[in-house]
mmCIF file of C-alpha atoms in Angstrom:
data_model
loop_
_atom_site.group_PDB
_atom_site.id
_atom_site.type_symbol
_atom_site.label_atom_id
_atom_site.label_comp_id
_atom_site.label_asym_id
_atom_site.label_seq_id
_atom_site.Cartn_x
_atom_site.Cartn_y
_atom_site.Cartn_z
ATOM 1 C CA ASP Y 1 -10.475 -9.482 4.135
ATOM 2 C CA ALA Y 2 -11.222 -11.411 1.038
ATOM 3 C CA LYS Y 3 -8.345 -12.845 -1.249
ATOM 4 C CA THR Y 4 -7.770 -11.695 -4.689
ATOM 5 C CA THR Y 5 -6.305 -13.490 -7.819
ATOM 6 C CA GLN Y 6 -4.607 -11.308 -10.597
ATOM 7 C CA PRO Y 7 -2.565 -12.382 -13.614
ATOM 8 C CA THR Y 8 1.256 -12.133 -12.973
ATOM 9 C CA SER Y 9 1.734 -9.753 -16.029
ATOM 10 C CA MET Y 10 0.112 -8.097 -19.023
ATOM 11 C CA ASP Y 11 1.261 -6.155 -21.834
ATOM 12 C CA CYS Y 12 -0.635 -3.055 -23.593
ATOM 13 C CA ALA Y 13 -0.036 -0.877 -26.505
ATOM 14 C CA GLU Y 14 0.524 2.760 -25.873
ATOM 15 C CA GLY Y 15 -2.684 4.671 -26.597
ATOM 16 C CA ARG Y 16 -4.833 1.785 -26.296
ATOM 17 C CA ALA Y 17 -6.923 0.714 -23.322
ATOM 18 C CA ALA Y 18 -5.482 -1.487 -20.597
ATOM 19 C CA ASN Y 19 -7.959 -3.805 -19.008
ATOM 20 C CA LEU Y 20 -6.632 -5.459 -15.698
ATOM 21 C CA PRO Y 21 -8.850 -8.275 -14.236
ATOM 22 C CA CYS Y 22 -9.270 -9.366 -10.565
ATOM 23 C CA ASN Y 23 -10.907 -12.180 -9.051
ATOM 24 C CA HIS Y 24 -12.516 -12.045 -5.638
ATOM 25 C CA SER Y 25 -15.067 -14.621 -5.595
ATOM 26 C CA THR Y 26 -15.125 -14.777 -1.722
ATOM 27 C CA ILE Y 27 -15.882 -11.088 -1.278
ATOM 28 C CA SER Y 28 -18.242 -10.038 1.517
ATOM 29 C CA GLY Y 29 -21.224 -7.664 1.133
ATOM 30 C CA ASN Y 30 -19.538 -4.861 3.096
ATOM 31 C CA GLU Y 31 -16.059 -5.282 1.361
ATOM 32 C CA TYR Y 32 -14.886 -2.662 -1.210
ATOM 33 C CA VAL Y 33 -12.636 -3.332 -4.046
ATOM 34 C CA TYR Y 34 -9.592 -0.952 -4.227
ATOM 35 C CA TRP Y 35 -6.838 -0.433 -6.776
ATOM 36 C CA TYR Y 36 -3.339 0.740 -6.214
ATOM 37 C CA ARG Y 37 -0.414 0.819 -8.438
ATOM 38 C CA GLN Y 38 3.425 1.022 -7.672
ATOM 39 C CA ILE Y 39 5.777 2.363 -10.254
ATOM 40 C CA HIS Y 40 9.163 1.061 -9.852
ATOM 41 C CA SER Y 41 11.031 2.136 -6.699
ATOM 42 C CA GLN Y 42 8.183 4.340 -5.667
ATOM 43 C CA GLY Y 43 5.432 3.986 -3.020
ATOM 44 C CA PRO Y 44 2.025 2.644 -4.070
ATOM 45 C CA GLN Y 45 -0.431 5.007 -5.394
ATOM 46 C CA TYR Y 46 -4.125 5.002 -5.006
ATOM 47 C CA ILE Y 47 -6.216 4.702 -8.119
ATOM 48 C CA ILE Y 48 -9.856 4.067 -7.332
ATOM 49 C CA HIS Y 49 -12.197 2.108 -5.241
ATOM 50 C CA GLY Y 50 -15.848 0.780 -5.573
ATOM 51 C CA LEU Y 51 -18.411 -1.319 -3.783
ATOM 52 C CA LYS Y 52 -21.102 -2.236 -6.323
ATOM 53 C CA ASN Y 53 -21.451 0.395 -8.963
ATOM 54 C CA ASN Y 54 -18.989 1.112 -11.609
ATOM 55 C CA GLU Y 55 -16.777 3.962 -10.815
ATOM 56 C CA THR Y 56 -14.740 6.499 -12.851
ATOM 57 C CA ASN Y 57 -12.160 9.171 -11.953
ATOM 58 C CA GLU Y 58 -9.517 10.942 -13.644
ATOM 59 C CA MET Y 59 -7.244 8.180 -13.581
ATOM 60 C CA ALA Y 60 -9.438 5.050 -14.433
ATOM 61 C CA SER Y 61 -12.602 3.257 -14.376
ATOM 62 C CA LEU Y 62 -13.588 0.319 -12.225
ATOM 63 C CA ILE Y 63 -16.064 -2.126 -13.491
ATOM 64 C CA ILE Y 64 -17.549 -4.669 -11.029
ATOM 65 C CA THR Y 65 -19.672 -7.508 -12.046
ATOM 66 C CA GLU Y 66 -23.233 -7.933 -10.750
ATOM 67 C CA ASP Y 67 -22.288 -10.755 -8.541
ATOM 68 C CA ARG Y 68 -19.258 -8.799 -7.265
ATOM 69 C CA LYS Y 69 -16.796 -11.882 -7.616
ATOM 70 C CA SER Y 70 -14.646 -10.044 -10.170
ATOM 71 C CA SER Y 71 -13.743 -6.670 -11.532
ATOM 72 C CA THR Y 72 -11.596 -4.984 -14.112
ATOM 73 C CA LEU Y 73 -9.625 -1.772 -13.863
ATOM 74 C CA ILE Y 74 -9.627 0.187 -16.996
ATOM 75 C CA LEU Y 75 -6.865 2.705 -18.058
ATOM 76 C CA PRO Y 76 -8.614 4.194 -21.067
ATOM 77 C CA HIS Y 77 -5.402 5.371 -23.004
ATOM 78 C CA ALA Y 78 -2.323 3.810 -21.637
ATOM 79 C CA THR Y 79 0.852 5.739 -21.618
ATOM 80 C CA LEU Y 80 4.393 4.554 -21.004
ATOM 81 C CA ARG Y 81 4.228 6.240 -17.472
ATOM 82 C CA ASP Y 82 1.337 3.571 -16.711
ATOM 83 C CA THR Y 83 3.999 0.684 -16.507
ATOM 84 C CA ALA Y 84 3.713 -0.441 -12.988
ATOM 85 C CA VAL Y 85 2.489 -3.166 -10.693
ATOM 86 C CA TYR Y 86 -1.156 -2.872 -10.178
ATOM 87 C CA TYR Y 87 -2.756 -4.399 -6.805
ATOM 88 C CA CYS Y 88 -6.376 -5.316 -6.562
ATOM 89 C CA ILE Y 89 -7.291 -5.267 -2.816
ATOM 90 C CA VAL Y 90 -10.527 -6.097 -1.025
ATOM 91 C CA ARG Y 91 -11.235 -4.817 2.262
ATOM 92 C CA VAL Y 92 -13.831 -3.281 4.542
ATOM 93 C CA ALA Y 93 -14.144 0.485 4.550
ATOM 94 C CA ASN Y 94 -15.379 3.016 6.945
ATOM 95 C CA SER Y 95 -14.986 0.589 9.861
ATOM 96 C CA GLY Y 96 -14.166 3.254 12.308
ATOM 97 C CA SER Y 97 -10.387 2.877 11.833
ATOM 98 C CA ALA Y 98 -8.243 2.809 8.726
ATOM 99 C CA ARG Y 99 -7.645 -0.821 8.279
ATOM 100 C CA GLN Y 100 -4.548 -2.326 6.920
ATOM 101 C CA LEU Y 101 -4.137 -2.980 3.161
ATOM 102 C CA THR Y 102 -3.275 -6.670 2.356
ATOM 103 C CA PHE Y 103 -1.252 -6.564 -0.893
ATOM 104 C CA GLY Y 104 -0.940 -9.791 -3.032
ATOM 105 C CA SER Y 105 1.597 -10.026 -5.908
ATOM 106 C CA GLY Y 106 -0.161 -7.757 -8.327
ATOM 107 C CA THR Y 107 -0.123 -7.651 -12.157
ATOM 108 C CA GLN Y 108 3.000 -6.021 -13.766
ATOM 109 C CA LEU Y 109 1.512 -3.922 -16.639
ATOM 110 C CA THR Y 110 4.003 -3.206 -19.285
ATOM 111 C CA VAL Y 111 2.949 -0.512 -21.816
ATOM 112 C CA LEU Y 112 4.823 -1.064 -25.228
ATOM 113 C CA PRO Y 113 5.638 2.023 -27.531
ATOM 114 C CA ASP N 1 1.068 20.492 0.387
ATOM 115 C CA ALA N 2 3.733 18.116 1.256
ATOM 116 C CA GLY N 3 2.674 14.389 0.889
ATOM 117 C CA VAL N 4 4.079 11.533 3.107
ATOM 118 C CA THR N 5 7.925 12.031 3.729
ATOM 119 C CA GLN N 6 10.309 9.430 4.893
ATOM 120 C CA SER N 7 13.813 9.467 5.671
ATOM 121 C CA PRO N 8 16.422 8.367 5.011
ATOM 122 C CA THR N 9 15.879 7.254 1.612
ATOM 123 C CA HIS N 10 18.608 4.600 1.787
ATOM 124 C CA LEU N 11 20.561 3.029 4.693
ATOM 125 C CA ILE N 12 22.925 0.344 5.014
ATOM 126 C CA LYS N 13 23.462 -1.522 8.493
ATOM 127 C CA THR N 14 25.344 -4.384 9.753
ATOM 128 C CA ARG N 15 23.657 -7.447 10.927
ATOM 129 C CA GLY N 16 22.791 -7.165 14.828
ATOM 130 C CA GLN N 17 22.553 -3.385 14.748
ATOM 131 C CA GLN N 18 19.534 -1.355 15.301
ATOM 132 C CA VAL N 19 17.855 0.979 12.913
ATOM 133 C CA THR N 20 15.210 4.024 13.215
ATOM 134 C CA LEU N 21 13.215 5.032 10.338
ATOM 135 C CA ARG N 22 11.141 8.075 10.245
ATOM 136 C CA CYS N 23 7.841 9.256 8.606
ATOM 137 C CA SER N 24 6.007 12.387 8.573
ATOM 138 C CA PRO N 25 2.376 12.066 7.403
ATOM 139 C CA LYS N 26 0.346 14.070 4.935
ATOM 140 C CA SER N 27 -1.024 17.324 6.266
ATOM 141 C CA GLY N 28 -4.362 16.592 7.932
ATOM 142 C CA HIS N 29 -3.685 12.840 8.402
ATOM 143 C CA ASP N 30 -3.586 11.371 11.852
ATOM 144 C CA THR N 31 -3.014 7.591 11.384
ATOM 145 C CA VAL N 32 0.446 6.032 10.384
ATOM 146 C CA SER N 33 0.894 2.454 9.054
ATOM 147 C CA TRP N 34 4.103 0.947 8.110
ATOM 148 C CA TYR N 35 4.727 -1.826 5.600
ATOM 149 C CA GLN N 36 7.953 -3.922 4.475
ATOM 150 C CA GLN N 37 8.194 -4.836 1.027
ATOM 151 C CA ALA N 38 10.706 -7.504 0.095
ATOM 152 C CA LEU N 39 12.142 -7.544 -3.496
ATOM 153 C CA GLY N 40 9.544 -8.666 -6.119
ATOM 154 C CA GLN N 41 6.735 -9.000 -3.428
ATOM 155 C CA GLY N 42 3.794 -6.985 -2.338
ATOM 156 C CA PRO N 43 3.944 -4.734 0.724
ATOM 157 C CA GLN N 44 3.398 -6.704 4.082
ATOM 158 C CA PHE N 45 1.584 -4.690 6.934
ATOM 159 C CA ILE N 46 3.832 -4.217 10.023
ATOM 160 C CA PHE N 47 1.607 -2.009 12.315
ATOM 161 C CA GLN N 48 -0.345 0.840 12.642
ATOM 162 C CA TYR N 49 -0.422 4.078 14.985
ATOM 163 C CA TYR N 50 -3.330 6.207 15.977
ATOM 164 C CA GLU N 51 -3.379 8.607 18.838
ATOM 165 C CA GLU N 52 0.059 7.457 19.781
ATOM 166 C CA GLU N 53 -0.964 3.936 20.235
ATOM 167 C CA GLU N 54 -0.260 0.670 18.404
ATOM 168 C CA ARG N 55 -3.639 -0.237 17.054
ATOM 169 C CA GLN N 56 -3.021 -3.131 14.647
ATOM 170 C CA ARG N 57 -0.201 -5.369 14.186
ATOM 171 C CA GLY N 58 0.690 -7.879 11.505
ATOM 172 C CA ASN N 59 2.775 -11.075 11.728
ATOM 173 C CA PHE N 60 6.086 -9.407 12.628
ATOM 174 C CA PRO N 61 8.260 -10.200 15.614
ATOM 175 C CA ASP N 62 8.770 -8.022 18.732
ATOM 176 C CA ARG N 63 11.984 -6.566 17.124
ATOM 177 C CA PHE N 64 9.768 -4.538 15.054
ATOM 178 C CA SER N 65 8.524 -1.571 17.264
ATOM 179 C CA GLY N 66 7.176 1.914 16.610
ATOM 180 C CA HIS N 67 6.098 5.221 18.164
ATOM 181 C CA GLN N 68 3.898 8.000 17.160
ATOM 182 C CA PHE N 69 4.406 11.604 18.417
ATOM 183 C CA PRO N 70 1.919 14.101 19.278
ATOM 184 C CA ASN N 71 2.373 15.800 15.904
ATOM 185 C CA TYR N 72 1.444 12.494 14.256
ATOM 186 C CA SER N 73 4.759 11.572 12.915
ATOM 187 C CA SER N 74 6.032 8.376 13.433
ATOM 188 C CA GLU N 75 9.300 6.076 13.798
ATOM 189 C CA LEU N 76 9.911 2.383 13.001
ATOM 190 C CA ASN N 77 12.530 0.795 14.993
ATOM 191 C CA VAL N 78 13.961 -2.744 14.210
ATOM 192 C CA ASN N 79 16.611 -4.301 16.734
ATOM 193 C CA ALA N 80 19.014 -7.094 16.193
ATOM 194 C CA LEU N 81 18.922 -6.805 12.494
ATOM 195 C CA LEU N 82 19.038 -9.923 10.250
ATOM 196 C CA LEU N 83 19.886 -10.119 6.657
ATOM 197 C CA GLY N 84 16.138 -10.871 5.894
ATOM 198 C CA ASP N 85 15.262 -7.607 7.219
ATOM 199 C CA SER N 86 16.523 -6.010 3.904
ATOM 200 C CA ALA N 87 13.647 -4.517 2.276
ATOM 201 C CA LEU N 88 12.032 -1.310 1.360
ATOM 202 C CA TYR N 89 9.962 0.180 4.235
ATOM 203 C CA LEU N 90 6.896 2.037 3.369
ATOM 204 C CA CYS N 91 4.916 4.463 5.536
ATOM 205 C CA ALA N 92 1.265 5.277 4.614
ATOM 206 C CA SER N 93 -0.863 7.983 6.250
ATOM 207 C CA THR N 94 -4.650 8.115 6.493
ATOM 208 C CA ARG N 95 -7.195 10.138 8.442
ATOM 209 C CA GLN N 96 -9.394 8.163 10.530
ATOM 210 C CA GLY N 97 -12.628 7.214 8.835
ATOM 211 C CA ASN N 98 -11.119 7.747 5.408
ATOM 212 C CA THR N 99 -10.349 5.034 3.498
ATOM 213 C CA GLU N 100 -7.611 6.232 0.877
ATOM 214 C CA ALA N 101 -4.100 5.772 2.122
ATOM 215 C CA PHE N 102 -1.208 7.766 0.887
ATOM 216 C CA PHE N 103 2.298 6.233 0.722
ATOM 217 C CA GLY N 104 5.798 7.757 0.964
ATOM 218 C CA GLN N 105 8.651 6.740 -1.282
ATOM 219 C CA GLY N 106 10.079 4.486 1.090
ATOM 220 C CA THR N 107 13.344 3.874 2.878
ATOM 221 C CA ARG N 108 15.690 1.120 1.260
ATOM 222 C CA LEU N 109 17.301 -0.799 4.102
ATOM 223 C CA THR N 110 20.144 -3.122 3.388
ATOM 224 C CA VAL N 111 21.484 -5.332 5.987
ATOM 225 C CA VAL N 112 25.097 -6.668 5.381
#
């Protein structure tokens, strides 16, 4: 699976949009971009994933560049409860078995009141 | 619908002892993966079980072993505990062919 690069930490004001970048310049054509987050002392939580097109769900939006070498996770209206470590993961999906997730160090997002 | 449940939530063991951690997957899920998360780091994949067999394994020694039962629940066993085994142990469940993994709250293991 391709390697990802994320900033170590970011701050965001409550109520504003949080934009979390991720670089994955070695991504292959059949690899998806996944985002998980981990609130302190809890297990990671799935947020969203995508291949080429931008994706949106009730939690967030995922913007993937046309060359697929980077992506941005957008939390449109950050709240204090969004403070967490956010992990960007690249992996092959639908490969016949649920492949392992390779976590990096992630981005610590702190939402400030 | 209960999600992924792990037991116990916290555990303290002495160096050299053996420990067993348990995981019940989310309803409808048949694949269980185990991860180790040291303080300040991302989770590291240990192994994955499907159809009661180990299917994938990460870079962990043989002291780490597991089992999956017919009801899809799973155990993680660690023998000859080292101080460095102190970590949060996470269980994740999925359904074969599905890409979204659900994680439990983890078991905090402290080796003294």
